[in-house]
Coordinates of C-alpha atoms and ligand atoms in Angstrom, one line a residue:
X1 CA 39.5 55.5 -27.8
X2 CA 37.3 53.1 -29.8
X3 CA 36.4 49.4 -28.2
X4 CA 35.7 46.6 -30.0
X5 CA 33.1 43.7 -27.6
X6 CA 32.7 41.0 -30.1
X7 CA 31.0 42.5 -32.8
X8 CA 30.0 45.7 -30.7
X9 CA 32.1 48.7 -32.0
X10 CA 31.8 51.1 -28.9
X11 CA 32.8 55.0 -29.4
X12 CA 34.3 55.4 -26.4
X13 CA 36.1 53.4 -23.8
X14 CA 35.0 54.7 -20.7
X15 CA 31.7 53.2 -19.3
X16 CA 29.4 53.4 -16.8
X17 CA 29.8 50.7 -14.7
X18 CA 26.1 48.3 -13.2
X19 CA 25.1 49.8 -9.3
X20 CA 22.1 48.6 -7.7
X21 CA 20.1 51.2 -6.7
X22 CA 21.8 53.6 -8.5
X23 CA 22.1 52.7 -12.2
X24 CA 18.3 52.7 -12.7
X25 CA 16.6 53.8 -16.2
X26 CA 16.5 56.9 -15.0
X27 CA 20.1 57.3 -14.2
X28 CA 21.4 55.8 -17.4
X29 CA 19.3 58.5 -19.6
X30 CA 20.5 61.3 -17.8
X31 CA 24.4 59.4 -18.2
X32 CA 23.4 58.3 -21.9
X33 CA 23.8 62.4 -23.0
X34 CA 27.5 62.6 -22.0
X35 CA 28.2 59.8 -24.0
X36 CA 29.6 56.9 -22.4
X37 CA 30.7 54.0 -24.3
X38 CA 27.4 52.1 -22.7
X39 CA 25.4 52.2 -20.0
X40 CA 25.1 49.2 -17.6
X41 CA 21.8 48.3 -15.7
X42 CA 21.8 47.3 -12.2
X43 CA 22.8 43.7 -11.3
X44 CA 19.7 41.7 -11.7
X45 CA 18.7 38.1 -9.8
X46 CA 18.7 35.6 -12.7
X47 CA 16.0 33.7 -11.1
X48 CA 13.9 37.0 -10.4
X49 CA 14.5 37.5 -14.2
X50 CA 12.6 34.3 -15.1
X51 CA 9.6 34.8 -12.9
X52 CA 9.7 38.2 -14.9
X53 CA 8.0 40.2 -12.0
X54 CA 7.5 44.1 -12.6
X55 CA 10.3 45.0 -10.9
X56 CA 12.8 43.1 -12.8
X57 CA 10.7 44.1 -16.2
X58 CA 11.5 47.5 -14.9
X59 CA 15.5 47.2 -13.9
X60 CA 15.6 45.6 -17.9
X61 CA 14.0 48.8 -19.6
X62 CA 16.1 49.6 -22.5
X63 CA 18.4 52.9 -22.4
X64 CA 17.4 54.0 -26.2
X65 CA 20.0 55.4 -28.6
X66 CA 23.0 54.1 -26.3
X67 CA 24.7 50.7 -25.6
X68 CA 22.6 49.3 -23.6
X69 CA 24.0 46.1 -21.7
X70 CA 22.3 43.9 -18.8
X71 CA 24.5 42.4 -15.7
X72 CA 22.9 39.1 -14.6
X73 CA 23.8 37.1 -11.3
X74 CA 23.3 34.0 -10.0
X75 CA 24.6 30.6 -9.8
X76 CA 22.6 28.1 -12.1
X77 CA 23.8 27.8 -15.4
X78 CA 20.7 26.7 -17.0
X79 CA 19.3 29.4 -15.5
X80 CA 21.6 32.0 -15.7
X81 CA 21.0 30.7 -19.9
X82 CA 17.4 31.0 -19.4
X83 CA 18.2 34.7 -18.0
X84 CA 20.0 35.4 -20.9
X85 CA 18.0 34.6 -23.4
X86 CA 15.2 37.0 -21.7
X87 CA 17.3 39.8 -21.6
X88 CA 18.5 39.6 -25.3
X89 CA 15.0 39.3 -26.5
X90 CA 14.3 42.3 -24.4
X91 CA 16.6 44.2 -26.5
X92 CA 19.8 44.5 -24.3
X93 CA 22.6 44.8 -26.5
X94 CA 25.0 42.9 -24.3
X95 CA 25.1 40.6 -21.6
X96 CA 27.8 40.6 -18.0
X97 CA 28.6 38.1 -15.8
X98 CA 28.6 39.3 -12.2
X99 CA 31.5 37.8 -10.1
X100 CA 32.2 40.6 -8.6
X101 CA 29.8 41.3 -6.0
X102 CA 30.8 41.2 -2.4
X103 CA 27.4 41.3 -0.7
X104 CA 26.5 38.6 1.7
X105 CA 23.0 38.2 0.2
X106 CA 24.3 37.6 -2.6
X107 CA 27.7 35.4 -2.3
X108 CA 26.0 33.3 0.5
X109 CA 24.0 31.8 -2.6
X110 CA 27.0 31.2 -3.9
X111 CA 26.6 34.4 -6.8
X112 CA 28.4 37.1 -7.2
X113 CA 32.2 36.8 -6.1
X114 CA 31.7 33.5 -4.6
X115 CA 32.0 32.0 -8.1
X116 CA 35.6 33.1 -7.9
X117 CA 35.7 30.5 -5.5
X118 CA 34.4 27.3 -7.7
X119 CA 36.2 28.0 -11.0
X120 CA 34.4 24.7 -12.3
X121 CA 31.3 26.1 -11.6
X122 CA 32.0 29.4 -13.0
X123 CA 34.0 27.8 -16.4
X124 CA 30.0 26.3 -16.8
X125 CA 28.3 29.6 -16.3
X126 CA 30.4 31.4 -18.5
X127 CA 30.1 29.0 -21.5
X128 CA 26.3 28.2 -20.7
X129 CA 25.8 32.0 -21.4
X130 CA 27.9 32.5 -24.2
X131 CA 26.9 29.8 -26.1
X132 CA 22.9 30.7 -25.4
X133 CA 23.0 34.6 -26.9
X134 CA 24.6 36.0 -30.1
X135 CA 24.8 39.0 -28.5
X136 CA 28.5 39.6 -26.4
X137 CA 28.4 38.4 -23.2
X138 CA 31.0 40.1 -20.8
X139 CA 32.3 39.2 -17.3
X140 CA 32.9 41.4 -14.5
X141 CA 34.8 39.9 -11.2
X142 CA 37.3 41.1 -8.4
X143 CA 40.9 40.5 -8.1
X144 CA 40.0 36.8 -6.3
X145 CA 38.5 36.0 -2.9
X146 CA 41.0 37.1 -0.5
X147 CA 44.7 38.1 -0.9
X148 CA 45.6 34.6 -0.9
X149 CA 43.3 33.6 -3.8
X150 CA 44.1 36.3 -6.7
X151 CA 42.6 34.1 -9.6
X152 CA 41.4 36.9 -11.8
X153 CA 44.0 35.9 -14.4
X154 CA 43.1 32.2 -14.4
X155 CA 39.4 33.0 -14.2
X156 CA 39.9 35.4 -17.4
X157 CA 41.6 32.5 -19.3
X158 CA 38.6 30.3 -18.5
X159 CA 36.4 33.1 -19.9
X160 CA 37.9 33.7 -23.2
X161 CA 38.2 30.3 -23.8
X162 CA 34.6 30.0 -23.2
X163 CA 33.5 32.8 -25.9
X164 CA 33.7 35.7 -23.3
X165 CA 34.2 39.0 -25.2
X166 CA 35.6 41.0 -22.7
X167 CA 36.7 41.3 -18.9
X168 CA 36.0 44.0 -16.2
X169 CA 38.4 43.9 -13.1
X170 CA 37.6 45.9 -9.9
X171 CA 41.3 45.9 -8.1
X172 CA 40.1 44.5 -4.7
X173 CA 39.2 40.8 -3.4
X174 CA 35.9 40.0 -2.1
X175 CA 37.2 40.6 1.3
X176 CA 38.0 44.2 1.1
X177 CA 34.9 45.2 0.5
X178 CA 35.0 48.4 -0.4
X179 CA 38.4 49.1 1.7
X180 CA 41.6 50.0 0.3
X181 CA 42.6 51.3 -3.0
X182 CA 41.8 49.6 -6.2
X183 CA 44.7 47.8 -7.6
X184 CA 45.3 49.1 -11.2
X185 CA 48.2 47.6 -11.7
X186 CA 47.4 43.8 -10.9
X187 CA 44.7 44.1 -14.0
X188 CA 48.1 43.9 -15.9
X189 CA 48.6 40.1 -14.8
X190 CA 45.0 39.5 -16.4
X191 CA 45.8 41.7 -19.0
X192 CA 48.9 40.2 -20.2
X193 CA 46.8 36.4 -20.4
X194 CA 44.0 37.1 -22.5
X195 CA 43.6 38.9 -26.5
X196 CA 40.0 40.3 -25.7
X197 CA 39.2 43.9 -24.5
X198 CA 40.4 44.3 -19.9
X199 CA 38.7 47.2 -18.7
X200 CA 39.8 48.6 -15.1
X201 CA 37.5 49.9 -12.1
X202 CA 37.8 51.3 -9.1
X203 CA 38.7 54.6 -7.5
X204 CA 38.9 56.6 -10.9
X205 CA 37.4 59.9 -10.3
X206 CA 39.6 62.3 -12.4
X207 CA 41.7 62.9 -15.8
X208 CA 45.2 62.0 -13.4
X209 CA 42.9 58.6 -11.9
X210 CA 42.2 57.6 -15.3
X211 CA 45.7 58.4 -16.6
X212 CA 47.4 56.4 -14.3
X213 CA 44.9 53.6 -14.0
X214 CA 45.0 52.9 -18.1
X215 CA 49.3 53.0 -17.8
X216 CA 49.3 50.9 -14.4
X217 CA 47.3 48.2 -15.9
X218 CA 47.8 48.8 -19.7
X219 CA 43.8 48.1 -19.9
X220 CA 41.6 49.2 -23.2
X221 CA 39.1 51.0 -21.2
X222 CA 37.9 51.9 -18.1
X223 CA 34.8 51.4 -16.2
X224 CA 33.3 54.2 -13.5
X225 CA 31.3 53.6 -10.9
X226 CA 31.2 56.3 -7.8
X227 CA 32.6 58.8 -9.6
X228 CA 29.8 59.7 -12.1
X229 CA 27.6 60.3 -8.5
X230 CA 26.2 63.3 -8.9
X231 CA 28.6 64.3 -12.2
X232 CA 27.3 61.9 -14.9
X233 CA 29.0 64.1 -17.3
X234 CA 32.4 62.7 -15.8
X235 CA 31.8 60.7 -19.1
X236 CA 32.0 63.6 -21.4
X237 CA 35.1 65.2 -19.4
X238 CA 37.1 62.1 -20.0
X239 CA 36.0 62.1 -23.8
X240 CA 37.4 66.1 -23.8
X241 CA 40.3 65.2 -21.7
X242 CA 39.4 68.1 -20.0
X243 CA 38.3 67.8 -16.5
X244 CA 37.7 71.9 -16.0
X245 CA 37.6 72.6 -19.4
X246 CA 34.3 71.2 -20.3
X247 CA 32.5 73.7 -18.4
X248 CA 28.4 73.2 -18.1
X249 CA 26.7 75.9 -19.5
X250 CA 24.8 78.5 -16.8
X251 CA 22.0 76.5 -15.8
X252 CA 22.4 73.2 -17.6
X253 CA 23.3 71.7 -14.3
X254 CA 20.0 72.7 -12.9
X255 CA 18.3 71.5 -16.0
X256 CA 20.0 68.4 -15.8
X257 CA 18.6 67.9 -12.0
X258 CA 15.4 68.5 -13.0
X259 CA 15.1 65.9 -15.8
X260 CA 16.5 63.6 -13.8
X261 CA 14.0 64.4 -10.7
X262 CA 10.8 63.5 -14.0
X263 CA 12.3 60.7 -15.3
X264 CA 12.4 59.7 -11.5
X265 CA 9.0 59.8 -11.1
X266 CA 8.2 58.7 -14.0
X267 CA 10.0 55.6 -13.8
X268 CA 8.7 54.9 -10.3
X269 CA 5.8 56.7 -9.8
X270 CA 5.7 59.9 -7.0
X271 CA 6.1 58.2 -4.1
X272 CA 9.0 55.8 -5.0
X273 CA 10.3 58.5 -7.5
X274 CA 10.4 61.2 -4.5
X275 CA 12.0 59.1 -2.2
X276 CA 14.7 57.1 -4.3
X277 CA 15.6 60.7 -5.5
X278 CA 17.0 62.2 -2.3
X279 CA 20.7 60.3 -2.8
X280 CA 20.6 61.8 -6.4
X281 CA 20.6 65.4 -4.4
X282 CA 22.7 64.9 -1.9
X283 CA 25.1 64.0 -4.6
X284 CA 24.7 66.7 -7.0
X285 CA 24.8 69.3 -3.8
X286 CA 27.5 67.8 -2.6
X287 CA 30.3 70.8 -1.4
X288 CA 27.8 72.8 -2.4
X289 CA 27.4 75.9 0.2
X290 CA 24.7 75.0 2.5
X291 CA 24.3 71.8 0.8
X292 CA 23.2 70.7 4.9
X293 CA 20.3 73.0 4.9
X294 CA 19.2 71.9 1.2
X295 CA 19.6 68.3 2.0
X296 CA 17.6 68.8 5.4
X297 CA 14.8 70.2 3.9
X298 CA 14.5 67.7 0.9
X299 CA 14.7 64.6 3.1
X300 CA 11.9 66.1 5.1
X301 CA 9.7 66.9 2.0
X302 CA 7.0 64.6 0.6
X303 CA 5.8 67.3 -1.8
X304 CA 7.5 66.8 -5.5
X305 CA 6.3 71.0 -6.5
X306 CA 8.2 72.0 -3.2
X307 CA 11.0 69.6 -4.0
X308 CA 11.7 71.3 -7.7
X309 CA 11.2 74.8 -6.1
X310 CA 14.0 74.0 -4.1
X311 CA 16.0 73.0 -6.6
X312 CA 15.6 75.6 -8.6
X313 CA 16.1 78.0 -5.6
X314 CA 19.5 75.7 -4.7
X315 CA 21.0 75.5 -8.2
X316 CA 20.0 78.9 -9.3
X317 CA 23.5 79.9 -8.7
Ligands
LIG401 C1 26.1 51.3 -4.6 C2 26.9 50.3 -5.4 C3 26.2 49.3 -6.1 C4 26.9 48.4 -6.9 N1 26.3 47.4 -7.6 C5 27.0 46.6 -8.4 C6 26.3 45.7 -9.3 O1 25.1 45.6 -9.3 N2 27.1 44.9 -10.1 C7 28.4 45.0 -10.1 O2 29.1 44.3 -10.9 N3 29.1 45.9 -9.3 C8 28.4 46.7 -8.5 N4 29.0 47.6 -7.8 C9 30.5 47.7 -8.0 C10 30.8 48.8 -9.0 O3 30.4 48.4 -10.3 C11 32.3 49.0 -9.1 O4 33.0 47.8 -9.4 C12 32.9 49.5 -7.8 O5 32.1 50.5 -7.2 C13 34.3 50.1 -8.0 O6 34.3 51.2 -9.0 P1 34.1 52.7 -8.6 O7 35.2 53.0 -7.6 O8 34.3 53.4 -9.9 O9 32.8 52.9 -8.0 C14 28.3 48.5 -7.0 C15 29.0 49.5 -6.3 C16 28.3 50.4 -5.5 C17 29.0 51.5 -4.8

Protein backbone atom coordinates (compact mmCIF):
# COMPACT_ATOMS: atom_id res chain seq x y z
CA UNK A 1 0.00 0.00 0.00
CA UNK A 2 1.47 3.27 -1.28
CA UNK A 3 1.04 6.76 0.94
CA UNK A 4 1.02 9.88 -0.31
CA UNK A 5 2.31 12.88 2.90
CA UNK A 6 2.04 16.05 0.88
CA UNK A 7 4.39 15.66 -1.65
CA UNK A 8 6.17 12.58 -0.03
CA UNK A 9 5.24 9.36 -2.03
CA UNK A 10 5.97 6.62 0.72
CA UNK A 11 6.29 2.79 -0.53
CA UNK A 12 4.77 1.36 2.13
CA UNK A 13 2.23 2.25 4.68
CA UNK A 14 3.36 0.72 7.67
CA UNK A 15 5.86 2.86 9.76
CA UNK A 16 7.89 2.91 12.53
CA UNK A 17 6.51 4.93 14.92
CA UNK A 18 9.02 7.99 17.31
CA UNK A 19 10.19 6.10 21.06
CA UNK A 20 12.44 7.84 23.19
CA UNK A 21 15.13 5.80 24.11
CA UNK A 22 14.41 3.41 21.65
CA UNK A 23 14.15 4.87 18.19
CA UNK A 24 17.81 6.10 18.25
CA UNK A 25 20.02 6.19 14.91
CA UNK A 26 21.00 3.14 15.58
CA UNK A 27 17.72 1.51 15.83
CA UNK A 28 16.26 3.15 12.67
CA UNK A 29 19.32 1.65 10.44
CA UNK A 30 18.91 -1.69 11.57
CA UNK A 31 14.63 -0.92 10.90
CA UNK A 32 15.58 1.03 7.61
CA UNK A 33 16.63 -2.71 5.85
CA UNK A 34 13.09 -4.21 6.29
CA UNK A 35 11.73 -1.34 4.67
CA UNK A 36 9.31 0.63 6.48
CA UNK A 37 7.58 3.40 4.90
CA UNK A 38 9.95 5.86 7.22
CA UNK A 39 11.57 5.80 10.12
CA UNK A 40 10.74 8.23 13.03
CA UNK A 41 13.37 9.69 15.46
CA UNK A 42 12.78 10.00 19.01
CA UNK A 43 10.61 12.92 20.37
CA UNK A 44 12.91 15.79 20.73
CA UNK A 45 12.49 19.06 23.20
CA UNK A 46 11.97 21.94 20.73
CA UNK A 47 13.85 24.23 22.99
CA UNK A 48 16.74 21.64 23.49
CA UNK A 49 16.68 21.65 19.61
CA UNK A 50 17.55 25.39 19.47
CA UNK A 51 20.37 25.48 22.01
CA UNK A 52 21.54 22.66 19.49
CA UNK A 53 23.53 20.65 22.30
CA UNK A 54 25.22 17.28 21.18
CA UNK A 55 22.78 15.30 22.34
CA UNK A 56 20.02 16.67 20.36
CA UNK A 57 22.52 17.04 17.16
CA UNK A 58 22.74 13.31 17.83
CA UNK A 59 18.84 12.25 18.28
CA UNK A 60 18.54 14.47 14.64
CA UNK A 61 21.24 12.30 12.66
CA UNK A 62 19.76 11.43 9.42
CA UNK A 63 18.66 7.73 8.72
CA UNK A 64 20.24 7.66 4.93
CA UNK A 65 18.45 6.08 2.06
CA UNK A 66 15.05 5.98 4.08
CA UNK A 67 12.25 8.43 4.98
CA UNK A 68 13.64 10.08 7.45
CA UNK A 69 11.11 12.22 9.59
CA UNK A 70 11.79 14.22 13.04
CA UNK A 71 8.90 14.45 16.02
CA UNK A 72 9.31 17.75 17.80
CA UNK A 73 7.53 18.74 21.23
CA UNK A 74 6.90 21.60 23.02
CA UNK A 75 4.58 24.36 23.58
CA UNK A 76 5.89 27.72 22.00
CA UNK A 77 4.92 28.28 18.55
CA UNK A 78 7.68 30.51 17.67
CA UNK A 79 9.67 28.12 18.95
CA UNK A 80 8.40 25.06 17.94
CA UNK A 81 8.91 27.20 14.18
CA UNK A 82 12.40 27.96 15.15
CA UNK A 83 12.62 23.94 15.76
CA UNK A 84 11.42 23.30 12.60
CA UNK A 85 13.31 25.08 10.55
CA UNK A 86 16.53 23.34 12.30
CA UNK A 87 15.48 20.13 11.64
CA UNK A 88 14.57 20.67 7.84
CA UNK A 89 17.92 22.20 7.27
CA UNK A 90 19.33 19.17 8.90
CA UNK A 91 17.89 17.17 6.31
CA UNK A 92 14.82 15.48 7.89
CA UNK A 93 12.41 14.82 5.34
CA UNK A 94 9.40 15.44 7.37
CA UNK A 95 8.36 17.07 10.38
CA UNK A 96 5.45 15.57 13.50
CA UNK A 97 3.72 17.30 15.95
CA UNK A 98 3.80 15.45 19.28
CA UNK A 99 0.41 15.67 21.12
CA UNK A 100 0.45 12.51 22.08
CA UNK A 101 2.76 12.06 24.87
CA UNK A 102 1.42 11.18 28.26
CA UNK A 103 4.53 11.75 30.34
CA UNK A 104 4.34 14.09 33.31
CA UNK A 105 7.66 15.81 32.39
CA UNK A 106 6.42 16.54 29.58
CA UNK A 107 2.50 17.50 29.69
CA UNK A 108 3.25 19.41 33.00
CA UNK A 109 4.89 22.03 30.51
CA UNK A 110 1.94 21.95 28.89
CA UNK A 111 3.65 19.61 25.59
CA UNK A 112 2.86 16.61 24.49
CA UNK A 113 -0.95 15.53 25.10
CA UNK A 114 -1.64 18.55 27.19
CA UNK A 115 -2.12 20.47 23.91
CA UNK A 116 -5.13 18.42 23.41
CA UNK A 117 -6.35 20.33 26.13
CA UNK A 118 -5.93 24.06 24.66
CA UNK A 119 -7.04 23.58 21.06
CA UNK A 120 -6.25 27.41 20.56
CA UNK A 121 -2.99 26.88 21.54
CA UNK A 122 -2.50 23.88 19.52
CA UNK A 123 -4.57 25.42 16.11
CA UNK A 124 -1.28 28.06 16.53
CA UNK A 125 1.38 25.43 16.84
CA UNK A 126 0.15 23.50 14.03
CA UNK A 127 -0.01 26.42 11.53
CA UNK A 128 3.19 28.10 13.00
CA UNK A 129 4.90 24.87 11.80
CA UNK A 130 3.38 24.36 8.73
CA UNK A 131 3.60 27.48 7.35
CA UNK A 132 7.61 27.68 8.48
CA UNK A 133 8.90 24.34 6.43
CA UNK A 134 8.15 23.12 2.87
CA UNK A 135 8.70 19.98 3.89
CA UNK A 136 5.28 17.89 5.39
CA UNK A 137 4.63 18.46 8.71
CA UNK A 138 2.57 15.61 10.42
CA UNK A 139 0.71 15.39 13.82
CA UNK A 140 0.54 12.67 16.13
CA UNK A 141 -1.98 12.91 19.30
CA UNK A 142 -4.19 10.47 21.44
CA UNK A 143 -7.77 9.90 21.30
CA UNK A 144 -8.33 13.29 23.83
CA UNK A 145 -7.43 13.84 27.48
CA UNK A 146 -9.66 11.61 29.29
CA UNK A 147 -12.76 9.67 28.24
CA UNK A 148 -14.82 12.70 28.63
CA UNK A 149 -12.67 14.85 26.29
CA UNK A 150 -12.25 12.66 22.88
CA UNK A 151 -11.34 15.69 20.62
CA UNK A 152 -9.11 13.82 18.22
CA UNK A 153 -11.65 14.49 15.48
CA UNK A 154 -11.97 18.24 16.18
CA UNK A 155 -8.19 18.52 16.69
CA UNK A 156 -7.66 16.74 13.16
CA UNK A 157 -9.97 19.28 11.55
CA UNK A 158 -7.97 22.06 13.06
CA UNK A 159 -4.88 20.42 11.58
CA UNK A 160 -5.79 20.08 8.03
CA UNK A 161 -7.06 23.26 7.90
CA UNK A 162 -3.87 24.47 9.12
CA UNK A 163 -1.66 22.73 6.20
CA UNK A 164 -1.21 19.41 8.25
CA UNK A 165 -0.43 16.60 5.81
CA UNK A 166 -1.37 13.75 7.79
CA UNK A 167 -2.62 12.46 11.22
CA UNK A 168 -1.35 9.59 13.55
CA UNK A 169 -3.88 8.43 16.27
CA UNK A 170 -2.86 6.22 19.20
CA UNK A 171 -6.51 4.74 20.47
CA UNK A 172 -6.13 5.75 24.14
CA UNK A 173 -6.50 9.23 26.17
CA UNK A 174 -3.81 10.73 27.96
CA UNK A 175 -5.16 9.15 31.02
CA UNK A 176 -4.70 5.61 30.18
CA UNK A 177 -1.41 5.66 29.87
CA UNK A 178 -0.47 2.81 28.55
CA UNK A 179 -3.65 0.75 29.98
CA UNK A 180 -6.19 -0.81 28.03
CA UNK A 181 -6.43 -1.71 24.46
CA UNK A 182 -5.95 0.81 21.68
CA UNK A 183 -9.14 1.86 20.17
CA UNK A 184 -8.98 1.20 16.38
CA UNK A 185 -12.15 1.79 15.64
CA UNK A 186 -12.65 5.39 17.18
CA UNK A 187 -9.77 6.49 14.50
CA UNK A 188 -12.87 6.07 12.19
CA UNK A 189 -14.64 9.23 13.77
CA UNK A 190 -11.25 11.25 12.75
CA UNK A 191 -11.11 9.37 9.81
CA UNK A 192 -14.35 10.09 8.38
CA UNK A 193 -13.63 14.36 9.09
CA UNK A 194 -10.59 14.95 7.29
CA UNK A 195 -9.20 14.08 3.17
CA UNK A 196 -5.49 13.67 4.32
CA UNK A 197 -3.65 10.35 5.07
CA UNK A 198 -5.10 8.75 9.24
CA UNK A 199 -2.67 6.34 10.23
CA UNK A 200 -3.55 4.00 13.46
CA UNK A 201 -1.30 2.86 16.47
CA UNK A 202 -1.36 0.88 19.18
CA UNK A 203 -1.30 -2.68 20.05
CA UNK A 204 -0.62 -4.02 16.43
CA UNK A 205 1.84 -6.78 16.76
CA UNK A 206 0.72 -9.25 14.00
CA UNK A 207 -0.83 -9.81 10.26
CA UNK A 208 -4.56 -10.50 12.28
CA UNK A 209 -3.57 -6.93 14.59
CA UNK A 210 -2.95 -5.12 11.46
CA UNK A 211 -5.86 -6.68 9.64
CA UNK A 212 -8.39 -5.68 11.91
CA UNK A 213 -6.94 -2.45 13.01
CA UNK A 214 -6.88 -1.00 9.10
CA UNK A 215 -10.96 -2.40 8.76
CA UNK A 216 -11.87 -1.12 12.40
CA UNK A 217 -10.77 2.29 11.64
CA UNK A 218 -10.66 2.32 7.72
CA UNK A 219 -7.10 4.14 8.23
CA UNK A 220 -4.34 4.39 5.17
CA UNK A 221 -1.66 3.08 7.18
CA UNK A 222 -0.46 2.01 10.28
CA UNK A 223 2.12 3.08 12.68
CA UNK A 224 4.19 0.34 15.08
CA UNK A 225 5.63 1.00 18.00
CA UNK A 226 6.32 -2.11 20.65
CA UNK A 227 5.96 -4.44 18.27
CA UNK A 228 9.09 -4.07 16.12
CA UNK A 229 11.04 -4.57 19.85
CA UNK A 230 13.32 -6.89 19.19
CA UNK A 231 11.70 -7.99 15.45
CA UNK A 232 12.42 -4.82 13.37
CA UNK A 233 11.69 -6.90 10.48
CA UNK A 234 7.95 -6.91 11.59
CA UNK A 235 8.11 -4.23 8.84
CA UNK A 236 9.05 -6.53 6.09
CA UNK A 237 6.49 -9.33 7.32
CA UNK A 238 3.67 -6.88 6.97
CA UNK A 239 5.09 -5.91 3.41
CA UNK A 240 4.94 -10.01 2.63
CA UNK A 241 1.83 -10.46 4.37
CA UNK A 242 3.40 -13.24 5.72
CA UNK A 243 4.05 -13.23 9.33
CA UNK A 244 5.80 -17.02 9.32
CA UNK A 245 6.45 -17.06 5.84
CA UNK A 246 9.20 -14.59 5.64
CA UNK A 247 11.59 -16.73 7.39
CA UNK A 248 15.23 -15.06 8.38
CA UNK A 249 17.83 -16.86 6.87
CA UNK A 250 20.17 -19.23 9.38
CA UNK A 251 22.09 -16.69 10.98
CA UNK A 252 20.91 -13.40 9.67
CA UNK A 253 19.23 -12.87 13.04
CA UNK A 254 22.55 -13.16 14.74
CA UNK A 255 24.05 -10.91 12.09
CA UNK A 256 21.47 -8.51 12.59
CA UNK A 257 22.27 -8.39 16.56
CA UNK A 258 25.61 -7.80 15.91
CA UNK A 259 25.35 -4.78 13.59
CA UNK A 260 23.09 -3.36 15.73
CA UNK A 261 25.35 -3.96 18.98
CA UNK A 262 28.40 -1.61 16.33
CA UNK A 263 26.21 0.85 15.29
CA UNK A 264 25.45 1.03 19.19
CA UNK A 265 28.69 1.91 20.01
CA UNK A 266 29.39 3.70 17.51
CA UNK A 267 26.64 5.99 17.84
CA UNK A 268 27.32 6.33 21.63
CA UNK A 269 30.58 5.45 22.24
CA UNK A 270 31.51 1.98 24.55
CA UNK A 271 30.32 2.95 27.52
CA UNK A 272 26.84 4.49 26.65
CA UNK A 273 26.76 2.08 23.53
CA UNK A 274 27.21 -1.11 26.09
CA UNK A 275 24.82 -0.10 28.43
CA UNK A 276 21.79 1.44 26.29
CA UNK A 277 22.20 -1.97 24.47
CA UNK A 278 21.12 -4.38 27.14
CA UNK A 279 17.06 -3.68 26.40
CA UNK A 280 17.94 -4.38 22.68
CA UNK A 281 18.96 -8.05 24.07
CA UNK A 282 16.50 -8.69 26.31
CA UNK A 283 14.23 -8.02 23.45
CA UNK A 284 15.65 -10.04 20.76
CA UNK A 285 16.15 -13.11 23.48
CA UNK A 286 13.05 -12.75 24.50
CA UNK A 287 11.17 -16.61 24.76
CA UNK A 288 14.26 -17.52 23.85
CA UNK A 289 15.42 -20.85 26.01
CA UNK A 290 17.46 -19.59 28.72
CA UNK A 291 17.00 -16.15 27.61
CA UNK A 292 17.26 -15.56 32.02
CA UNK A 293 20.79 -16.88 32.05
CA UNK A 294 21.84 -14.80 28.79
CA UNK A 295 20.21 -11.72 30.06
CA UNK A 296 21.94 -12.20 33.56
CA UNK A 297 25.14 -12.42 32.31
CA UNK A 298 24.90 -9.42 29.78
CA UNK A 299 23.60 -7.03 32.34
CA UNK A 300 26.53 -7.97 34.50
CA UNK A 301 29.14 -7.51 31.67
CA UNK A 302 31.06 -4.23 31.02
CA UNK A 303 33.30 -5.93 28.41
CA UNK A 304 31.88 -5.31 24.67
CA UNK A 305 34.33 -8.68 23.19
CA UNK A 306 32.64 -10.78 26.02
CA UNK A 307 29.33 -9.28 25.20
CA UNK A 308 29.52 -10.33 21.22
CA UNK A 309 30.88 -13.76 22.28
CA UNK A 310 27.83 -14.29 24.01
CA UNK A 311 25.88 -13.46 21.44
CA UNK A 312 27.25 -15.35 19.16
CA UNK A 313 27.24 -18.36 21.64
CA UNK A 314 23.21 -17.39 22.33
CA UNK A 315 22.11 -16.94 18.76
CA UNK A 316 24.22 -19.64 17.33
CA UNK A 317 21.20 -21.72 17.20
C1 LIG B 1 9.30 3.57 25.25
C2 LIG B 1 8.31 4.40 24.48
C3 LIG B 1 8.65 5.68 24.07
C4 LIG B 1 7.75 6.46 23.34
N1 LIG B 1 8.12 7.70 22.91
C5 LIG B 1 7.29 8.40 22.10
C6 LIG B 1 7.72 9.62 21.52
O1 LIG B 1 8.85 10.09 21.71
N2 LIG B 1 6.83 10.28 20.73
C7 LIG B 1 5.56 9.80 20.48
O2 LIG B 1 4.79 10.43 19.76
N3 LIG B 1 5.16 8.64 21.02
C8 LIG B 1 5.99 7.94 21.79
N4 LIG B 1 5.60 6.72 22.26
C9 LIG B 1 4.28 6.19 21.85
C10 LIG B 1 4.42 5.32 20.60
O3 LIG B 1 4.84 6.06 19.49
C11 LIG B 1 3.07 4.67 20.28
O4 LIG B 1 2.12 5.67 20.04
C12 LIG B 1 2.56 3.77 21.40
O5 LIG B 1 3.61 3.00 21.97
C13 LIG B 1 1.47 2.83 20.92
O6 LIG B 1 1.90 2.07 19.81
P1 LIG B 1 2.50 0.57 19.96
O7 LIG B 1 1.48 -0.22 20.71
O8 LIG B 1 2.67 0.12 18.53
O9 LIG B 1 3.78 0.67 20.70
C14 LIG B 1 6.47 5.95 23.02
C15 LIG B 1 6.12 4.67 23.45
C16 LIG B 1 7.02 3.88 24.16
C17 LIG B 1 6.63 2.50 24.57
Amino acid sequence: MMLNIGNLKIQSSYLLAPMSGVTDYPYREIVKTFKPGLVFSEMIASRALISQNLKTIRMMKKTENCISAIQIAGCDPEIMKEAAIICEDNGADLIDINMGCPVKKVVNGYAGSALMKDELLAKKILESVANSVKIPVTLKMRKGWDDNSLNAPRIAKIAEESGIKMITIHGRTRCQMYKGKSDWKFVKNVKEVVDIPVLVNGDITSIVDLNQAIKESGANGVMIGRGSYGRPWIFQEFRNGLENAFKLKKNKKKEIILNHFELNLQHYGKEVGLKSFRKHLGWYSKSLNNSNEFRRKINQCEDESKIRSFINDFFEV
